[in-house]
XYZ file of C-alpha atoms in Angstrom:
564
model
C 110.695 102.469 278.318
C 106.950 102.130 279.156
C 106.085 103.504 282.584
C 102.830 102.513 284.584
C 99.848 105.596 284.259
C 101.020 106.040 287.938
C 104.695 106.268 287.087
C 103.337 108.861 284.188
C 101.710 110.715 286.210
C 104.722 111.601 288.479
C 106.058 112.659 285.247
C 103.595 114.768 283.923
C 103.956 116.779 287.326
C 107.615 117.052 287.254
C 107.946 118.377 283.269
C 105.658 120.568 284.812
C 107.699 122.177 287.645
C 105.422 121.038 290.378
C 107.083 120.981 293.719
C 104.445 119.964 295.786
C 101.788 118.295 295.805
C 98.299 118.121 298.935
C 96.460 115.337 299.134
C 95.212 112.215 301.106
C 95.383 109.077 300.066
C 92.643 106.011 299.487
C 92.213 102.805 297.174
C 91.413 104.224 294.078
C 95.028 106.389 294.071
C 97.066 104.072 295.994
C 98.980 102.738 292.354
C 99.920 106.707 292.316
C 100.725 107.184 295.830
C 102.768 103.833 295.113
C 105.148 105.985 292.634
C 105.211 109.112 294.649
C 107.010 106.750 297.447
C 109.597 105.462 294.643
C 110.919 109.265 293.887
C 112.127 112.303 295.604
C 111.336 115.462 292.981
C 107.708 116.138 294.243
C 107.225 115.850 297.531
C 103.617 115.207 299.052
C 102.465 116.759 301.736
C 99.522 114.907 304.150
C 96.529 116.915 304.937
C 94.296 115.839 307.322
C 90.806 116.697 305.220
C 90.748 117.004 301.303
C 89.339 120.511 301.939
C 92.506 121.357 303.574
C 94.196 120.257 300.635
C 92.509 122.114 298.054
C 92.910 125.513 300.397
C 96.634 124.446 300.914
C 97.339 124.475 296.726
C 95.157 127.774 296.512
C 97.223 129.391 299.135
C 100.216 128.082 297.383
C 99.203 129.202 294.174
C 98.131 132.827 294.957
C 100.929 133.193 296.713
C 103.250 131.982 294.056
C 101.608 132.472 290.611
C 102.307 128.987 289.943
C 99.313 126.612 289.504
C 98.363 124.174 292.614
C 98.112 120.425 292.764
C 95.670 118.399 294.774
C 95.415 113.939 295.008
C 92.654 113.113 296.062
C 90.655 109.352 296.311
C 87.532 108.150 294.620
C 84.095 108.954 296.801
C 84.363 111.310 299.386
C 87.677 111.849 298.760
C 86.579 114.129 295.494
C 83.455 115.275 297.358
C 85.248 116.736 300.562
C 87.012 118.408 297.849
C 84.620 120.394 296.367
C 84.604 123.255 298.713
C 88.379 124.102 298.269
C 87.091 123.789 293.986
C 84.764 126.245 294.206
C 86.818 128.046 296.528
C 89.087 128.183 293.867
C 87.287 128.761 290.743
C 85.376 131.840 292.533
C 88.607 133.632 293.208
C 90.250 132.199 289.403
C 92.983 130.701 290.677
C 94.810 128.044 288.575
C 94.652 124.504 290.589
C 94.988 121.194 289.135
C 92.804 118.465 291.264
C 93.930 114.499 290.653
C 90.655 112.605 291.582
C 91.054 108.800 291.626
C 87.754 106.707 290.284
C 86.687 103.275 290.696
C 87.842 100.854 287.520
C 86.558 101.671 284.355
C 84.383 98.903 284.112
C 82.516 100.093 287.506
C 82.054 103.117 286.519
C 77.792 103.898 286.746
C 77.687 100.650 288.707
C 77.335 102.437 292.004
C 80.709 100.790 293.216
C 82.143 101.368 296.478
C 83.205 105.160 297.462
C 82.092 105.676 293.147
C 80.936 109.279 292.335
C 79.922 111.210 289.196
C 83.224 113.450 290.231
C 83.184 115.005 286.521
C 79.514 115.946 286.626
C 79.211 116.897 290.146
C 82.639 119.329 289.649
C 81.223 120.782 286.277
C 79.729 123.765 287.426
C 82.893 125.007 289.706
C 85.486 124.019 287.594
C 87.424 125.872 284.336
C 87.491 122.733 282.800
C 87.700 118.527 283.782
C 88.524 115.511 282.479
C 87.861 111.636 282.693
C 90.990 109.997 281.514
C 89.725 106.618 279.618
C 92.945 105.162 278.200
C 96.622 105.014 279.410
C 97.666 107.050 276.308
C 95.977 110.004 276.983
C 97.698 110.627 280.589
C 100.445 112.975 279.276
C 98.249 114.658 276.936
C 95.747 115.648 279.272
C 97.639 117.234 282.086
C 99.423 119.246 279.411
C 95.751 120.446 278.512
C 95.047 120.781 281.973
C 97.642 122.890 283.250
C 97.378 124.883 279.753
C 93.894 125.404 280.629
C 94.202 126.335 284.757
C 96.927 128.967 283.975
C 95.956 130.867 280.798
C 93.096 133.316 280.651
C 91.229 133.761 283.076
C 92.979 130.899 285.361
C 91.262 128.371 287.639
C 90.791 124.889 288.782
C 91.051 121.856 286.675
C 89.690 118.072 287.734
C 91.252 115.229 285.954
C 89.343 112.060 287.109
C 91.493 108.811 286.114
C 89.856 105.455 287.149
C 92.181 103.186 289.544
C 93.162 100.342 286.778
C 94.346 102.945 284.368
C 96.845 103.795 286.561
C 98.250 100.730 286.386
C 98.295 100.048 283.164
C 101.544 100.730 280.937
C 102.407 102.444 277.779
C 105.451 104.533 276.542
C 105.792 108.067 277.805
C 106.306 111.472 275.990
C 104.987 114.820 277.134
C 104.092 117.386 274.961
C 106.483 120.084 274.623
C 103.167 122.732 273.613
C 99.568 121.938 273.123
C 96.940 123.615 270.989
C 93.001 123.508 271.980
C 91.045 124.514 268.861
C 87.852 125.267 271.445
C 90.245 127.463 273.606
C 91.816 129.985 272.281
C 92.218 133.213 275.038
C 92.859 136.285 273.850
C 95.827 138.367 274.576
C 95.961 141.683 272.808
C 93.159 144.414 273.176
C 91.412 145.707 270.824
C 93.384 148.378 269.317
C 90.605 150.477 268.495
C 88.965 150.074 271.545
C 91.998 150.829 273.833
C 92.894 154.175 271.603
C 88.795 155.212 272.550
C 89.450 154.149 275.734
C 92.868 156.699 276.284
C 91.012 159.667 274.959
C 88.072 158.889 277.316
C 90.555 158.639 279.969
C 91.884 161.426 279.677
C 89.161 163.872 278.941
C 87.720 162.999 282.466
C 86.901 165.200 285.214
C 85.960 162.866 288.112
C 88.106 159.985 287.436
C 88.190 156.948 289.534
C 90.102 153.481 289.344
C 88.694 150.323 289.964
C 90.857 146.821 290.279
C 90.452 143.741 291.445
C 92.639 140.101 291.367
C 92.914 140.060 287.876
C 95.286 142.257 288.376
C 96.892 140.404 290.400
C 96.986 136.877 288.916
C 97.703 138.423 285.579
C 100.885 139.983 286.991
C 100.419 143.454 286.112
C 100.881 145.636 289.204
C 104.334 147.037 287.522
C 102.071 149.066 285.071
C 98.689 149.283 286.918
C 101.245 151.443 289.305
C 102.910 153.296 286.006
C 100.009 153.807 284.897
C 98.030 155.190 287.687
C 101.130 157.723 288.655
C 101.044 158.902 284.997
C 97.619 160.226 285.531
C 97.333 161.144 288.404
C 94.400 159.859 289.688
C 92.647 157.945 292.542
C 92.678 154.265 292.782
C 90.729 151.543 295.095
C 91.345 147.701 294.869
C 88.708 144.992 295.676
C 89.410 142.660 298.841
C 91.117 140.307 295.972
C 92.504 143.426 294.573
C 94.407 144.475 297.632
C 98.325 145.338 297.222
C 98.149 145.201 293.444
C 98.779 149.116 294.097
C 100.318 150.327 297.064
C 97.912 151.074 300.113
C 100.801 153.556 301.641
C 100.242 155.632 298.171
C 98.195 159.243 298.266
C 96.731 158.428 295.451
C 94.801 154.895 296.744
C 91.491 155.569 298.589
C 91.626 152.478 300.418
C 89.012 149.048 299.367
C 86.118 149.763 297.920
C 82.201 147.908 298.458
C 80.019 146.716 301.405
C 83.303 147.250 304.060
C 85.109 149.882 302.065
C 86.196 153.336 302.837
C 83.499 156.008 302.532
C 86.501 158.279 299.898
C 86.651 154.891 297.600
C 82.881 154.452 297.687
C 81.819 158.044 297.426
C 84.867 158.606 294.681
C 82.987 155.687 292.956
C 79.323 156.948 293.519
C 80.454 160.419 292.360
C 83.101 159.727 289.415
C 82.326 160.722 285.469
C 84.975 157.909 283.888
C 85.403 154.346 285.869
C 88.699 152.620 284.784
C 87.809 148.954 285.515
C 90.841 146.534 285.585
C 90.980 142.975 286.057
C 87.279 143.154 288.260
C 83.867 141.750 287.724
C 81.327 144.496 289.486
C 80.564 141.507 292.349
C 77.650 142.266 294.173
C 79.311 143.308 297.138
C 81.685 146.260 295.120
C 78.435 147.407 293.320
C 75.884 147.472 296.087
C 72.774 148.316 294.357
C 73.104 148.101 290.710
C 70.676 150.609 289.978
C 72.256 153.068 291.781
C 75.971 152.210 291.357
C 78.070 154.781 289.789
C 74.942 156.874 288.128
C 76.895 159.636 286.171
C 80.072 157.182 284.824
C 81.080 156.098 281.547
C 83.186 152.745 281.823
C 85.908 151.152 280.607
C 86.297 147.305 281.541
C 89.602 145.767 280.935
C 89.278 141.979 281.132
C 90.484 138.715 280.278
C 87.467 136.794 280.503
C 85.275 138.341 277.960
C 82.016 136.390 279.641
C 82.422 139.037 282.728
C 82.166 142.026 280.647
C 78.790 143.606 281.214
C 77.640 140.513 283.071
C 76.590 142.758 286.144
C 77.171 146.247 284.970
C 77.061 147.635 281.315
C 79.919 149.351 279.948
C 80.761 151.769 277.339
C 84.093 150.930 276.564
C 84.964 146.744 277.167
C 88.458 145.448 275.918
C 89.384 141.816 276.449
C 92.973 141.300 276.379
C 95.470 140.286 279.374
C 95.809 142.845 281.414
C 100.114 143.692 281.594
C 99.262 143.862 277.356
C 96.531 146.194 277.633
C 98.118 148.282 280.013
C 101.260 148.613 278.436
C 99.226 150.033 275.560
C 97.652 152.321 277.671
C 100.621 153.856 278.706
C 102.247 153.687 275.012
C 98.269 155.719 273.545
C 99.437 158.153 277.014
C 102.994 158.531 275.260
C 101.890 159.200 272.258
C 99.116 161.919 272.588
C 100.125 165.301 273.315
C 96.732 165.278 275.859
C 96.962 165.258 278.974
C 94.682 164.943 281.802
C 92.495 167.575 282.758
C 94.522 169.193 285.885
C 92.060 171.842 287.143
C 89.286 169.524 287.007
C 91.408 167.197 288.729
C 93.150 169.124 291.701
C 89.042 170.104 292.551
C 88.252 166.074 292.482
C 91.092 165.434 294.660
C 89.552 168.101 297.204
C 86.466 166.657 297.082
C 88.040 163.421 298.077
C 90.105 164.861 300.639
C 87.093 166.062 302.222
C 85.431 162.404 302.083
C 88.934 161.425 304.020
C 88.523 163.686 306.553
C 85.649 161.578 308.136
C 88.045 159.025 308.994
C 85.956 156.183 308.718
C 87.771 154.019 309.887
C 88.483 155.426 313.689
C 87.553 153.080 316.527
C 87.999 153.451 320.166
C 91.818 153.280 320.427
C 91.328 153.627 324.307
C 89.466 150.817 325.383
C 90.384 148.633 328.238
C 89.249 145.999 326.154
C 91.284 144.219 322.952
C 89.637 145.724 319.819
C 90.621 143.640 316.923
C 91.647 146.683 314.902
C 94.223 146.873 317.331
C 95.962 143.441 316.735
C 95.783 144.096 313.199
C 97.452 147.353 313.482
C 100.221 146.412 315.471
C 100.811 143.571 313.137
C 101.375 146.068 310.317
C 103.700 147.933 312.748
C 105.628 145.384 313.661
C 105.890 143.610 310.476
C 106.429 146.529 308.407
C 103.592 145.184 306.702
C 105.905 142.654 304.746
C 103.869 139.511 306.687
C 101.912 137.314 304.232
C 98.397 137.828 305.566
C 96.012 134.802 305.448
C 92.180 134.829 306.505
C 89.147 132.659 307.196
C 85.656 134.180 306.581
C 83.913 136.935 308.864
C 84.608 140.710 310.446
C 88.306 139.481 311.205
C 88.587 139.341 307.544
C 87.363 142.642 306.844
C 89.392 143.928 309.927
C 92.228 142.667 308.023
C 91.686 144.105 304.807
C 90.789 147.388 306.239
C 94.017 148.383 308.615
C 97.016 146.079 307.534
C 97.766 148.204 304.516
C 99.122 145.808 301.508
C 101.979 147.592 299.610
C 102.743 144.293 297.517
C 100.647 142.114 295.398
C 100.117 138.154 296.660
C 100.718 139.139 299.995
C 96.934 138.907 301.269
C 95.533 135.520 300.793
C 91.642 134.933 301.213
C 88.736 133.371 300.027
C 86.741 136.341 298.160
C 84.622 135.427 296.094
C 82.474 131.916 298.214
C 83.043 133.404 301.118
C 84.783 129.700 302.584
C 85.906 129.392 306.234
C 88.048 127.098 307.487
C 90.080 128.803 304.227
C 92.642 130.478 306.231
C 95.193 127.921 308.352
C 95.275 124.732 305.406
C 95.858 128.145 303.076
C 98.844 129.982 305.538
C 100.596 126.041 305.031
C 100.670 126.162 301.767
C 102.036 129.869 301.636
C 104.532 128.707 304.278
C 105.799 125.722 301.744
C 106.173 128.067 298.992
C 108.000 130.777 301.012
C 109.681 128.740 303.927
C 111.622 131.757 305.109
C 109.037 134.902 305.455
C 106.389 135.248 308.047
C 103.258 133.580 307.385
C 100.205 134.930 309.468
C 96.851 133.530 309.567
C 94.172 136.442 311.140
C 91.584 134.125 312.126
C 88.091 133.839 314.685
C 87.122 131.630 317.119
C 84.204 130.281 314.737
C 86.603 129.634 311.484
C 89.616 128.183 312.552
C 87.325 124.935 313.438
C 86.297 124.396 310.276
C 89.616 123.291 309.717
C 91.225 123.169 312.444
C 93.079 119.189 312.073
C 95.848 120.895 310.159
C 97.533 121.703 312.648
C 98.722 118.179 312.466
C 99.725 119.131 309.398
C 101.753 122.261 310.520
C 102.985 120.051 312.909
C 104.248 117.243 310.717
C 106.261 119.674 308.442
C 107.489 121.970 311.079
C 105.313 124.933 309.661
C 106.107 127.603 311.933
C 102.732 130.080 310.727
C 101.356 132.272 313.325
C 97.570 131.924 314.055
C 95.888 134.960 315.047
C 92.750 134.196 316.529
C 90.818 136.985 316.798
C 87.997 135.064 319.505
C 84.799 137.598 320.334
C 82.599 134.692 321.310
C 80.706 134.805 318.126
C 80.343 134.366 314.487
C 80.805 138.179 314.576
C 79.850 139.407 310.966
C 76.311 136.571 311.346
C 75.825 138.365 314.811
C 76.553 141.825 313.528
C 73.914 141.158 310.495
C 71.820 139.876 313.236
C 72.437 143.028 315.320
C 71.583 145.814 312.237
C 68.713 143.767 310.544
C 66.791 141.194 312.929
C 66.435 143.342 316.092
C 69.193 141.906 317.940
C 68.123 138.320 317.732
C 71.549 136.027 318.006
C 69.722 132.919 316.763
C 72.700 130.006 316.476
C 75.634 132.787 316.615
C 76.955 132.283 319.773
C 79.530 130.362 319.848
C 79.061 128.131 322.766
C 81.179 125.362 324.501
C 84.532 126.791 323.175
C 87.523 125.167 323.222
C 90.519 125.996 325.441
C 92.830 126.705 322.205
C 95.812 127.144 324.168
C 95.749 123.753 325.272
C 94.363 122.378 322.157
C 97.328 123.929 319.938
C 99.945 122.691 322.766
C 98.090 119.078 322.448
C 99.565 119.354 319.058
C 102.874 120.200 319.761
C 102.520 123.823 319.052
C 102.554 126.993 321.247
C 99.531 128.135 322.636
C 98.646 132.028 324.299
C 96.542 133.798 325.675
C 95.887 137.584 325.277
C 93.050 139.352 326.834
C 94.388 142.829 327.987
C 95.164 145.464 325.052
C 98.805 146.558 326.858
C 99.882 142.765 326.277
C 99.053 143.170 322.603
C 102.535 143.851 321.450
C 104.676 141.242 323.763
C 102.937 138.653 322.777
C 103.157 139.140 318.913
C 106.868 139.608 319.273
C 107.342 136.762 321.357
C 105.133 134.754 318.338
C 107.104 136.213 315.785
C 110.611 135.377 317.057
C 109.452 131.770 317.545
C 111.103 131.085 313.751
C 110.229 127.346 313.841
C 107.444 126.841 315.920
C 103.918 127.441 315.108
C 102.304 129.846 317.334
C 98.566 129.714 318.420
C 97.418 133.435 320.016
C 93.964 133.465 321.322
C 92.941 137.388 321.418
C 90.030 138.036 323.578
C 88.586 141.014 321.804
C 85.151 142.826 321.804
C 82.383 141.316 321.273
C 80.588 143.814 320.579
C 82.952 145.160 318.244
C 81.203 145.836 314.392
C 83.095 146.298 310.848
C 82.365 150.100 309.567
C 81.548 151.534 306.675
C 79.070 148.761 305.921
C 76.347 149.279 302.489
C 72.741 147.758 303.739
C 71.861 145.122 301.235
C 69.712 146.485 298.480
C 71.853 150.240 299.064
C 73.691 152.492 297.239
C 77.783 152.896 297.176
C 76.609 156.493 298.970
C 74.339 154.827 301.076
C 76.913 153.650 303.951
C 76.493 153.305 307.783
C 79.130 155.226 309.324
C 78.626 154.178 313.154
C-alpha cells in the first residue's frame, strides 16, 4: 500500500517507539499534522513556543534515555527552535527535530516563512538532513535516530519541504542501517586501558572526575563498582550529578566554579585524574594553566574529538563508557595490585581536613527565606527521590549544591549553554515520561518568564509539576557577578515591574502561593506536594542578597576559591 510522506512519517516514529511527540503546528507541516489527527499511537502534545518544545523532548529524553521528538513549521517555526537545538547538542542529548520547508521548487526563492533551516542548524546539530524525494523518508529517520542515539548522542534536524509530504510511495523501514562516514567506536583500546589500570593503581593522590557521559551512556552500575573497588574519592560535574551517589563517603560533592572546596582542592592537589565521560569545560577547569599541576590523566570518552581538546592527557581511551569500565574492573580482577592503602588513608585525611571548612554553611537562622533552605527541605521531604528540573542562575547552583542526587537522570538542566526559560517546558516533558513521580522545577523570578506560556501547556495535559520559584528580585548570579567584579553596579539586573505569580498561575487554572517567612517553608511544600494532579506555583521570597559559595574568579585556579 503506498502511504502519503505524511502518513510515512507517522510510521517512521512509531517503528521507532516514539510516544510523544512537542511541537506547534503551521502550513508547511499541516499534511503531517493531518496524519497525526488520523491515529492514536503517538500522541502530540501542544506547546505554546517551539523553544518550549525542544526543552520539553530534552527533558524527556534525559530523563528517559530515549531520544526526543520535536514538529516544528517552516520560518520561525525552525528558528524559535534553535535555542532548545543548541540547548541540546551542548549537553549531547539525542533529539530528533521535524522542520517543515516551503515546496521544493521555492526553496532559495525567499518564499513566505522560507529559511536556510539546514545551514542555519549546522553548527548546533550532530547531524541534519533535507529530505528531497518521497523515497528517502524512511531511510532517513532510521539514519537520524541511528545518528542522535549512538556515540556521543545529540540532536538531529530533518528538514522535509511541504509537497513532499504529500506525495506517495510504498513504505518499508529499515530493520538496521549502516553509515560508512559514521562508524563510533565501542571498545577501548586494550592497550591503553591495561596502561591505564596500572596507572590507576600505582597512585597516591587519586581523584575521580565524571560528567553526563556517564550518564547518557548508562554506566553508573560500574562507575559505582568501580569507584568502591578502589577506594577512592569521586566528584561529578553539574551534568554529572547522581551518576554516583552524593550520600556516599567517598563523593566530595560537584566540582568547578560553584563546587565544593574538598572536590576542587582534591582536584588541584591529586597525582592521577580518572576522567570519565567529561570534557574539562571551562567552568570544571578554571584556569587551564593552573588546573590540576602535578596529575597524570586518563580520559575515558566516547567522542574522541573531546580528548585533549581543553586539557592534554597522558592516557586517552575512546570507547563507550559501561565497555571501558567493565574492563577496568576485569584489568582490577586480574592483577594481584592493589591500590596503594597508606598513601591513600593520608589522602583521605587531607581531604577530610578540606571538609571540615564546610563550605557550604549559610545562615540557617535568618528571619529571612534563604534559598538553601527550600532546597534543603525539598531533599528532606522528598527523600531526595523528586526529579529536579532548573532554569539558569544561583537557584541552579543552589540546587546542585544541597539536594544531594543519589540516582542518575534525576537532575535535569541546561549545562552546557547556560539556557533559561529551560526548566518548566523541560519538568513537562519529565512529567509525560514519568506521569506518576514528583516532578519539581527550582526556578527564579527572572527564568521562569522566558518561558513562562507553558503553563498552558501544563494546564492542557493536567501536568501536575511543582514550580519552585525561588524570587530574590534579581537576576541573582548577573547581580552577584555584578556585586564581586563591577563595584556593585546592578546595571539592567533588577528585575523590575514583577508579576503577581500567584495570580498569574491561578489565571491559568493552576495553584498559586506565596511564601515569604522561613517557618512557612515546610507547610507549604507539603501542601504542594500532596496536590497529586494539580500544578502548583510557590513564589519564595528569599534573600536578595543571598550569593552562591565556593565561587573560582574567572581567569583562577581550582585552589583559588572565594569562600565568603
Amino acid at each position: 500500500m503506498e502511504l502519503t510522506g505524511a502518513q510515512i512519517i507517522i510510521e517512521c516514529l512509531k517503528a521507532e517507539g516514539i510516544d510523544y511527540v512537542f511541537g506547534y503546528p503551521g502550513g508547511a507541516v499541516l499534511h503531517i499534522y493531518d496524519a497525526f489527527y488520523a491515529q492514536e499511537d503517538v500522541q502530540h502534545i501542544l506547546v505554546r513556543h517551539e523553544q518550549g518544545a525542544t526543552h520539553a523532548a530534552d527533558g524527556y529524553a534525559r530523563s528517559t534515555g530515549k531520544p526526543g521528538v520535536v514538529l516544528v513549521t517552516s520560518g520561525p517555526g525552525a528558528t524559535n527552535a534553535v535555542t532548545g537545538i543548541a540547548t541540546a547538542y551542548m549537553d549531547s542529548i539525542p533529539m530528533i527535530v521535524i522542520t517543515g520547508q516551503v515546496p521544493k521548487q521555492l526553496i532559495g526563492n525567499d518564499a513566505f516563512q522560507e529559511v536556510d533551516s539546514v545551514g542555519i542548524t549546522r553548527p548546533i546539530v550532530k547531524h541534519n538532513f533535507l529530505i528531497k524525494d518521497v523515497k528517502d523518508i524512511a531511510s532517513t529517520f532510521k539514519k537520524a535516530f541511528f545518528v542522535a542515539t549512538t556515540g556521543r548522542p545529540g540532536p538531529v534536524v530533518i528538514d522535509i519541504p511541504k509537497d513532499i509530504t504529500a506525495e506517495k510511495t510504498e513504505f518499508a523501514y529499515p530493520s538496521s542501517i549502516t553509515m560508512r562516514s559514521y562508524n563510533p567506536t565501542v571498545k577501548g583500546h586494550t592497550g591503553q586501558i591495561r596502561r591505564a589500570v596500572e596507572m590507576i593503581l600505582s597512585a597516591e593522590r587519586p581523584m575521580i572526575y565524571t560528567g553526563g557521559g556517564v550518564i547518557l551512556g548508562n554506566g553508573c552500575e560500574q562507575l559505582i563498582d568501580f569507584t568502591r573497588r578502589l577506594g577512592y574519592p569521586i566528584t561529578n560535574t553539574l551534568m554529572g550529578l547522581g551518576a554516583y551517589p552524593a550520600s556516599d563517603k567517598q563523593f566530595v560533592g560537584m566540582l568547578g566554579m560553584h563546587g565544593t572546596y574538598e572536590a576542587n582542592m582534591g582536584m588541584h592537589g591529586c597525582d592521577v585524574l580518572i576522567a570519565i565521560g567529561a570534557r574539562f569545560d571551562d567552568r570544571v577547569t578554571g584556569n587551564l594553566e593552573k588546573f590540576c599541576p602535578t596529575a597524570k590523566i586518563i580520559h575515558i570518552d566516547v567522542d574522541p574529538a573531546s580528548i585533549s581538546k581543553n586539557v592534554k592527557v597522558d592516557i586517552p581511551i575512546v570507547g563507550e563508557v559501561v565497555q571501558v569500565l567493565n574492563d577496568f574492573i576485569k584489568g582490577l580482577e586480574a592483577t594481584e595490585q592493589k591500590p596503594n592503602a597508606s598513601a591513600l588513608q593520608k589522602w583521605w585525611q587531607q581531604i577530610d581536613e578540606w571538609r571540615e571548612q564546610d563550605c557550604l554553611k549559610y545562615d540557617r537562622e535568618s528571619k529571612i527565606i534563604k534559598p538553601q533552605m527550600v532546597i534543603e527541605e525539598m531533599h528532606r521531604i522528598t527523600k531526595g527521590d523528586a526529579f529536579i528540573t532548573s532554569d539558569v542562575g544561583q537557584h541552579q547552583m543552589f540546587a546542585a549544591q544541597y539536594y544531594g542526587f543519589d540516582k542518575p537522570r534525576r537532575w535535569i538542566n541546561s549545562g552546557g549553554l547556560g539556557t533559561m526559560g529551560f526548566g518548566l517546558p523541560a519538568a513537562m516533558g519529565v512529567q509525560l515520561a514519568h506521569p506518576d513521580e514528583l516532578v519539581m522545577c527550582v526556578t527564579g523570578e527572572a527564568s521562569i518568564q522566558m518561558c513562562l506560556q507553558e503553563l498552558s501547556t501544563c494546564k492542557q495535559y493536567n501536568l501536575p509539576v511543582k514550580i519552585i520559584n525561588l524570587n530574590n528580585r534579581y537576576m541573582g548570579m548577573v547581580r552577584q557577578w555584578q556585586e564581586f567584579f563591577y563595584e556593585k553596579r546592578y546595571a539592567m539586573s533588577y528585575m523590575d515591574a514583577l508579576p503577581d505569580f500567584v495570580k498569574l498561575a491561578e489565571s491559568y487554572g493552576h495553584v498559586g502561593m506565596y511564601v515569604d517567612k522561613p517557618e512557612d517553608i515546610t507547610a507549604a511544600l507539603e501542601e504542594a506536594i500532596a496536590l497529586k494532579d494539580r500544578a502548583v506555583f510557590i513564589d519564595f521570597i528569599t534573600d536578595q542578597n543571598e550569593n552562591v559559595y565556593p565561587m573560582i574568579p574567572q581567569g583562577a585556579g581550582l585552589n583559588e576559591m572565594i569562600l565568603v
